[in-house]
Coordinates of C-alpha atoms and ligand atoms in Angstrom, one line a residue:
M528 CA -2.2 1.5 -25.1
S529 CA -5.8 0.5 -24.3
Q530 CA -8.9 2.4 -25.2
K531 CA -8.8 4.7 -22.2
K532 CA -8.9 8.4 -22.8
I533 CA -5.6 10.1 -23.4
I534 CA -4.2 12.9 -21.2
F535 CA -1.2 15.1 -22.1
S536 CA 0.4 17.9 -20.2
G537 CA 3.8 19.5 -19.5
V538 CA 5.8 21.9 -17.4
Q539 CA 8.9 23.9 -18.5
P540 CA 12.1 23.1 -16.7
S541 CA 12.9 26.8 -16.3
G542 CA 13.2 28.4 -12.9
N543 CA 12.1 26.7 -9.7
L544 CA 8.8 24.9 -9.8
T545 CA 6.3 26.9 -7.7
L546 CA 3.3 26.1 -5.6
G547 CA 1.2 27.6 -8.5
N548 CA 2.6 24.9 -10.9
Y549 CA 1.9 22.2 -8.2
L550 CA -1.7 23.3 -7.3
G551 CA -2.7 24.4 -10.8
A552 CA -1.3 21.4 -12.6
I553 CA 0.7 18.5 -11.1
L554 CA -1.6 17.9 -8.1
N555 CA -4.5 17.3 -10.5
W556 CA -2.5 14.9 -12.6
I557 CA -2.0 12.4 -9.7
P558 CA -5.6 10.9 -9.5
L559 CA -5.8 10.8 -13.4
Q560 CA -3.1 8.1 -13.7
E561 CA -5.6 5.5 -12.4
E562 CA -8.2 6.1 -15.0
Y563 CA -6.5 7.4 -18.1
N564 CA -3.5 6.9 -20.3
C565 CA -1.3 9.8 -19.2
I566 CA 1.6 11.4 -20.9
Y567 CA 3.6 14.1 -19.1
S568 CA 6.4 15.9 -20.7
I569 CA 9.2 18.1 -19.5
V570 CA 9.0 20.7 -22.2
D571 CA 12.6 21.8 -22.5
L572 CA 12.2 23.1 -26.1
H573 CA 9.6 25.6 -24.8
A574 CA 12.0 26.8 -22.1
L575 CA 14.5 27.9 -24.9
T576 CA 12.2 30.8 -25.8
V577 CA 13.9 32.5 -22.9
R578 CA 17.7 32.4 -22.5
Q579 CA 18.8 29.5 -20.3
V580 CA 22.2 28.7 -18.7
P581 CA 23.0 25.3 -20.3
A582 CA 24.3 23.6 -17.1
E583 CA 21.3 24.9 -15.1
L584 CA 18.8 23.7 -17.8
R585 CA 20.3 20.3 -17.7
K586 CA 20.1 20.1 -13.9
K587 CA 16.5 21.5 -13.9
T588 CA 15.3 19.0 -16.4
R589 CA 16.5 16.1 -14.2
S590 CA 15.1 17.9 -11.1
L591 CA 11.7 18.3 -12.7
L592 CA 11.6 14.6 -13.6
A593 CA 12.5 13.8 -10.0
L594 CA 9.7 16.2 -8.8
Y595 CA 7.1 14.6 -11.1
I596 CA 7.9 11.2 -9.5
A597 CA 8.2 12.7 -6.0
C598 CA 4.8 14.3 -6.3
G599 CA 3.3 10.9 -7.0
L600 CA 3.5 10.2 -10.7
D601 CA 4.3 6.6 -11.2
P602 CA 6.7 6.2 -14.1
E603 CA 5.2 2.8 -14.9
K604 CA 1.7 4.0 -15.2
N605 CA 2.5 7.3 -16.9
V606 CA 4.7 8.1 -19.8
L607 CA 7.2 10.6 -18.4
F608 CA 9.6 12.0 -21.0
V609 CA 11.7 15.0 -22.1
Q610 CA 10.2 16.8 -25.1
S611 CA 13.5 17.2 -27.0
H612 CA 14.0 13.4 -26.8
N613 CA 11.2 13.0 -29.3
S614 CA 11.9 14.9 -32.5
A615 CA 8.3 14.5 -33.7
H616 CA 7.4 17.5 -31.6
A617 CA 9.6 19.9 -33.5
E618 CA 8.6 18.3 -36.8
L619 CA 4.8 18.6 -36.3
A620 CA 5.3 22.1 -34.9
W621 CA 6.8 23.2 -38.2
I622 CA 3.8 21.8 -40.1
L623 CA 1.3 23.4 -37.8
N624 CA 3.1 26.7 -38.2
C625 CA 1.9 26.6 -41.8
F626 CA -1.7 26.3 -40.5
T627 CA -1.5 29.1 -37.9
Y628 CA -2.1 32.7 -38.6
T629 CA 0.2 35.4 -37.3
G630 CA -2.9 37.4 -36.4
E631 CA -4.1 34.8 -34.0
L632 CA -0.6 34.4 -32.4
S633 CA -0.3 38.1 -31.9
R634 CA -3.4 38.0 -29.7
M635 CA -1.9 35.6 -27.2
T636 CA -1.8 37.1 -23.7
Q637 CA 1.3 35.1 -22.7
F638 CA 3.2 36.3 -25.8
K639 CA 2.3 39.9 -25.1
E640 CA 3.4 39.6 -21.4
K641 CA 6.6 37.8 -22.2
A642 CA 7.5 40.2 -25.0
Q643 CA 7.1 43.1 -22.6
K644 CA 9.2 41.3 -20.0
H645 CA 12.0 40.3 -22.4
A646 CA 11.9 43.3 -24.7
D647 CA 15.5 42.6 -25.8
N648 CA 14.7 39.1 -27.0
I649 CA 11.3 38.9 -28.7
N650 CA 12.3 35.9 -30.8
A651 CA 10.2 34.0 -33.2
G652 CA 10.1 31.0 -30.9
L653 CA 8.3 33.1 -28.3
F654 CA 5.8 34.0 -30.9
T655 CA 5.2 30.5 -32.1
Y656 CA 5.3 29.0 -28.6
P657 CA 1.6 28.0 -28.8
V658 CA 2.2 26.1 -32.0
L659 CA 4.8 23.9 -30.4
M660 CA 2.3 23.4 -27.6
A661 CA -0.4 22.4 -30.1
A662 CA 2.1 19.9 -31.6
D663 CA 2.7 18.4 -28.2
I664 CA -0.9 17.8 -27.6
L665 CA -2.1 16.8 -31.0
L666 CA 0.8 14.3 -31.6
Y667 CA -0.7 12.0 -28.9
Q668 CA -4.4 12.6 -29.9
A669 CA -5.0 13.8 -26.4
D670 CA -8.6 14.1 -25.2
L671 CA -7.9 16.1 -22.1
V672 CA -5.1 18.6 -21.1
P673 CA -4.9 19.3 -17.4
V674 CA -3.5 22.8 -16.9
G675 CA -3.8 26.0 -14.9
E676 CA -6.1 28.9 -16.0
D677 CA -3.3 30.8 -17.7
Q678 CA -3.1 28.1 -20.4
K679 CA -6.7 28.2 -21.5
Q680 CA -6.0 30.5 -24.4
H681 CA -3.3 28.2 -25.7
L682 CA -5.8 25.3 -25.5
E683 CA -8.2 27.3 -27.6
I684 CA -5.7 28.0 -30.3
T685 CA -4.7 24.3 -30.3
R686 CA -8.4 23.4 -30.9
D687 CA -8.6 26.0 -33.7
I688 CA -5.5 24.7 -35.4
A689 CA -6.7 21.1 -35.1
Q690 CA -10.1 21.9 -36.5
R691 CA -8.6 23.9 -39.4
F692 CA -6.4 21.0 -40.3
N693 CA -9.2 18.4 -40.0
N694 CA -11.5 20.6 -42.1
I695 CA -9.0 20.3 -45.0
Y696 CA -7.7 16.7 -44.5
G697 CA -10.3 14.8 -42.7
D698 CA -10.3 13.6 -39.1
V699 CA -6.6 13.5 -38.4
F700 CA -6.5 15.1 -34.9
T701 CA -8.6 14.6 -31.8
I702 CA -9.9 17.9 -30.6
P703 CA -8.6 18.3 -27.0
E704 CA -10.5 19.7 -24.0
P705 CA -8.9 21.7 -21.2
Y706 CA -9.2 20.3 -17.7
I707 CA -8.8 23.1 -15.2
P708 CA -9.2 22.6 -11.5
K709 CA -12.1 24.4 -9.7
V710 CA -9.8 25.7 -6.9
G711 CA -6.1 26.5 -7.4
A712 CA -6.2 27.1 -11.1
R713 CA -4.7 30.6 -10.6
I714 CA -2.5 31.0 -7.6
M715 CA -1.4 34.6 -7.2
S716 CA 1.9 36.2 -6.2
L717 CA 2.3 36.5 -2.4
Q718 CA 3.7 40.0 -2.9
N719 CA 1.2 41.3 -5.4
P720 CA -2.1 39.3 -5.4
E721 CA -3.2 41.0 -8.7
K722 CA -0.4 39.1 -10.5
K723 CA -0.1 35.3 -10.9
M724 CA 2.6 33.4 -9.0
S725 CA 5.4 32.9 -11.4
K726 CA 8.7 31.1 -11.2
S727 CA 10.3 33.8 -13.2
D728 CA 9.4 36.6 -10.8
E729 CA 12.5 38.6 -9.7
N730 CA 11.2 38.7 -6.1
P731 CA 11.6 35.3 -4.5
N732 CA 9.2 36.3 -1.7
S733 CA 6.4 36.4 -4.3
Y734 CA 6.5 32.6 -4.8
I735 CA 6.9 29.4 -2.9
S736 CA 9.3 27.1 -4.7
L737 CA 8.6 23.4 -4.3
L738 CA 12.1 23.1 -2.9
D739 CA 11.9 25.9 -0.3
K740 CA 12.7 24.7 3.2
P741 CA 10.1 25.0 6.0
D742 CA 11.6 28.2 7.6
V743 CA 11.7 29.9 4.2
I744 CA 8.1 28.9 3.5
M745 CA 6.9 30.2 6.9
S746 CA 8.7 33.5 6.4
K747 CA 7.3 34.0 2.9
F748 CA 3.7 33.4 4.1
R749 CA 4.3 35.7 7.1
R750 CA 5.3 38.5 4.7
A751 CA 2.4 37.8 2.3
V752 CA 0.5 40.9 1.3
T753 CA -3.1 41.0 2.8
D754 CA -5.4 43.8 3.8
S755 CA -6.3 45.7 6.9
E756 CA -9.8 44.1 7.7
A757 CA -8.3 41.3 9.7
I758 CA -11.2 38.9 8.9
V759 CA -10.5 35.6 7.1
R760 CA -13.2 35.9 4.4
Y761 CA -13.2 35.0 0.7
D762 CA -13.6 38.0 -1.5
E763 CA -11.4 38.0 -4.6
E764 CA -12.1 41.5 -5.6
N765 CA -11.7 43.3 -2.3
K766 CA -9.4 40.9 -0.4
P767 CA -7.3 39.3 -3.2
G768 CA -4.4 38.5 -0.8
I769 CA -6.4 36.6 1.8
S770 CA -8.5 35.0 -0.9
N771 CA -5.3 33.7 -2.5
L772 CA -4.1 32.2 0.8
M773 CA -7.6 30.6 1.2
S774 CA -7.4 29.0 -2.2
I775 CA -4.0 27.6 -1.4
Y776 CA -5.2 26.2 1.9
S777 CA -8.4 24.9 0.3
S778 CA -6.7 23.1 -2.6
I779 CA -4.4 21.3 -0.2
T780 CA -6.8 20.4 2.6
G781 CA -10.0 20.0 0.5
K782 CA -11.8 22.3 3.0
S783 CA -14.4 24.7 1.5
Y784 CA -14.1 28.5 1.8
G785 CA -17.0 28.4 4.3
D786 CA -15.2 25.8 6.5
I787 CA -12.1 27.9 6.4
E788 CA -13.9 31.1 7.4
K789 CA -15.4 29.2 10.4
E790 CA -12.1 27.7 11.4
F791 CA -10.5 31.1 11.6
E792 CA -13.4 33.1 13.0
G793 CA -12.2 35.5 15.6
L794 CA -8.5 34.8 14.8
G795 CA -6.1 37.2 13.2
Y796 CA -4.2 37.0 9.9
G797 CA -1.1 35.9 11.8
D798 CA -2.8 32.6 12.9
F799 CA -4.1 32.0 9.5
K800 CA -0.8 32.6 7.7
T801 CA 0.9 30.3 10.2
A802 CA -1.7 27.5 9.4
V803 CA -1.3 27.9 5.7
G804 CA 2.5 28.0 5.9
Q805 CA 2.6 24.8 8.1
T806 CA 0.2 23.0 5.8
V807 CA 2.3 23.9 2.7
A808 CA 5.6 22.9 4.5
E809 CA 4.1 19.6 5.6
T810 CA 2.9 18.8 2.1
L811 CA 6.2 19.6 0.6
R812 CA 8.5 17.9 3.1
P813 CA 8.0 14.3 1.8
I814 CA 8.1 15.6 -1.8
Q815 CA 11.5 17.2 -1.2
E816 CA 12.9 14.2 0.6
K817 CA 11.9 11.9 -2.3
H818 CA 13.2 14.5 -4.8
D819 CA 16.6 14.7 -3.1
Q820 CA 16.9 10.9 -2.9
L821 CA 16.0 10.5 -6.6
M822 CA 18.5 13.2 -7.6
S823 CA 21.3 11.2 -6.1
D824 CA 20.4 8.3 -8.4
K825 CA 21.3 9.6 -11.9
A826 CA 21.1 6.2 -13.5
Y827 CA 17.6 5.6 -12.3
L828 CA 16.4 9.0 -13.7
D829 CA 18.2 8.4 -17.0
N830 CA 16.5 5.1 -17.4
I831 CA 13.1 6.6 -16.9
M832 CA 13.9 9.3 -19.5
K833 CA 15.1 6.7 -22.0
D834 CA 12.1 4.5 -21.5
G835 CA 9.7 7.5 -21.6
A836 CA 11.2 8.8 -24.8
Q837 CA 10.8 5.4 -26.5
R838 CA 7.2 5.1 -25.5
A839 CA 6.5 8.7 -26.5
E840 CA 8.1 8.2 -29.9
G841 CA 6.1 5.1 -30.5
L842 CA 2.9 6.8 -29.7
S843 CA 3.5 9.9 -31.8
Y844 CA 4.9 8.3 -34.8
R845 CA 1.5 7.1 -36.1
T846 CA 0.1 10.7 -36.0
L847 CA 3.2 12.2 -37.7
R848 CA 3.1 9.6 -40.5
K849 CA -0.6 10.2 -41.1
V850 CA 0.0 14.0 -41.3
Y851 CA 2.9 13.6 -43.7
K852 CA 0.8 11.4 -46.0
K853 CA -2.3 13.6 -45.9
L854 CA -0.1 16.6 -46.9
G855 CA 1.4 14.8 -49.9
L856 CA 5.0 14.5 -48.6
V857 CA 6.5 11.5 -50.3
P858 CA 7.3 8.7 -47.8
R859 CA 10.9 7.8 -47.4
S860 CA 11.4 4.3 -48.7
Ligands
TYM1093 P1 4.6 26.3 -17.3 O1 5.8 25.6 -17.0 O2 4.6 27.8 -17.4 O3 3.4 26.0 -16.2 C1 3.2 24.6 -16.0 C2 1.7 24.4 -15.4 O4 1.5 25.2 -14.2 C3 0.4 26.0 -14.4 N1 0.6 27.3 -13.6 C4 -0.2 27.7 -12.7 N2 -1.4 27.2 -12.1 C5 -1.9 27.9 -11.1 N3 -1.4 29.1 -10.7 C6 -0.3 29.6 -11.1 N4 0.2 30.7 -10.7 C7 0.4 28.9 -12.2 N5 1.5 29.1 -12.9 C8 1.6 28.1 -13.8 C9 0.2 26.2 -15.9 O5 -1.1 26.6 -16.2 C10 0.7 24.9 -16.4 O6 -0.4 24.0 -16.4 N6 2.8 26.2 -21.8 C11 2.8 25.3 -20.7 C12 3.7 24.1 -20.9 C13 3.3 23.3 -22.0 C14 2.1 22.5 -22.0 C15 2.2 21.8 -23.3 C16 1.1 22.3 -21.2 C17 4.0 23.1 -23.1 N7 3.3 22.2 -23.9 C18 1.2 20.9 -23.7 C19 0.1 21.4 -21.6 C20 0.1 20.7 -22.8 C21 3.1 26.1 -19.4 O7 2.5 27.0 -19.1 O8 4.2 25.7 -18.7

């Protein structure tokens, strides 16, 4: 790879990818492929922290790769690969576990939330989830990590772990920076705008799946929870529902909140919801068509996975070897 800056990010192949994942993460990856060396993973090992149905996980992994491509990621320009295809991730994660304190892991908001939600399965993987994420990023010496707002804390712990390691062993890891979009970094649930939109929500009306058909999208937006003021105005605190719809509309159209307020002046929420629904449905239609077409070509997707895994392995091997050497592990002859 050339001396361009390195970008790493990933999405879990659990549940249906939502509009939140798209606007908070993937949409921002698209322009980066022209300027940076980008590596995007389908982080299937992370998905195992919650019980998965094997056949579904397999299908969702392929479907996520198809979505990456359908959203506009060029498999030639970017390294697209499945995390479990490169064993270096699990290897480095073990090492970094030995440089991470249980105290700092127990402060992670996502862990606390997931532990509450899956009280019958608070496994050690759920606890050390951020360490595997640190391994993902540090293996490739990533400079920037484009993610949604909810991942900021995991980026901070990644930086802490890297700095701690570097302080002992010298400059082994690049310290990565988060890259969070100004609009769309935290898309909220359509049913409860105090909560983030999540693919694991039990109520499907709370999220838009990237594979939802236009009539479903329209009906979900029509039912979105708003307020009784009937004025399209951005006010996150007092009008979280409308503000959320405005941020969805703004991130897709590029219009400012001021422009949107003017566009819908004197119109009711019904008109606004219809416009947001139509914009989302029109954005997703070509993505869905491409996704479906790619899903019928298993050999093509398998080839991309194979090529991506080889490239990912090649890139991460250097870091892993250096880490082993610094730690005093005897190289295998
Ligand atoms: P995941 O699959 O939960 O989310 C994938 C990406 O979507 C963003 N996101 C959102 N953005 C805006 N609004 C929302 N409601 C919303 N929900 C999710 C997330 O911030 C994320 O960018 N732990 C990561 C996966 C991961 C990773 C990594 C990311 C594993 N290793 C290394 C970066 C680098 C996660 O949250 O996945």
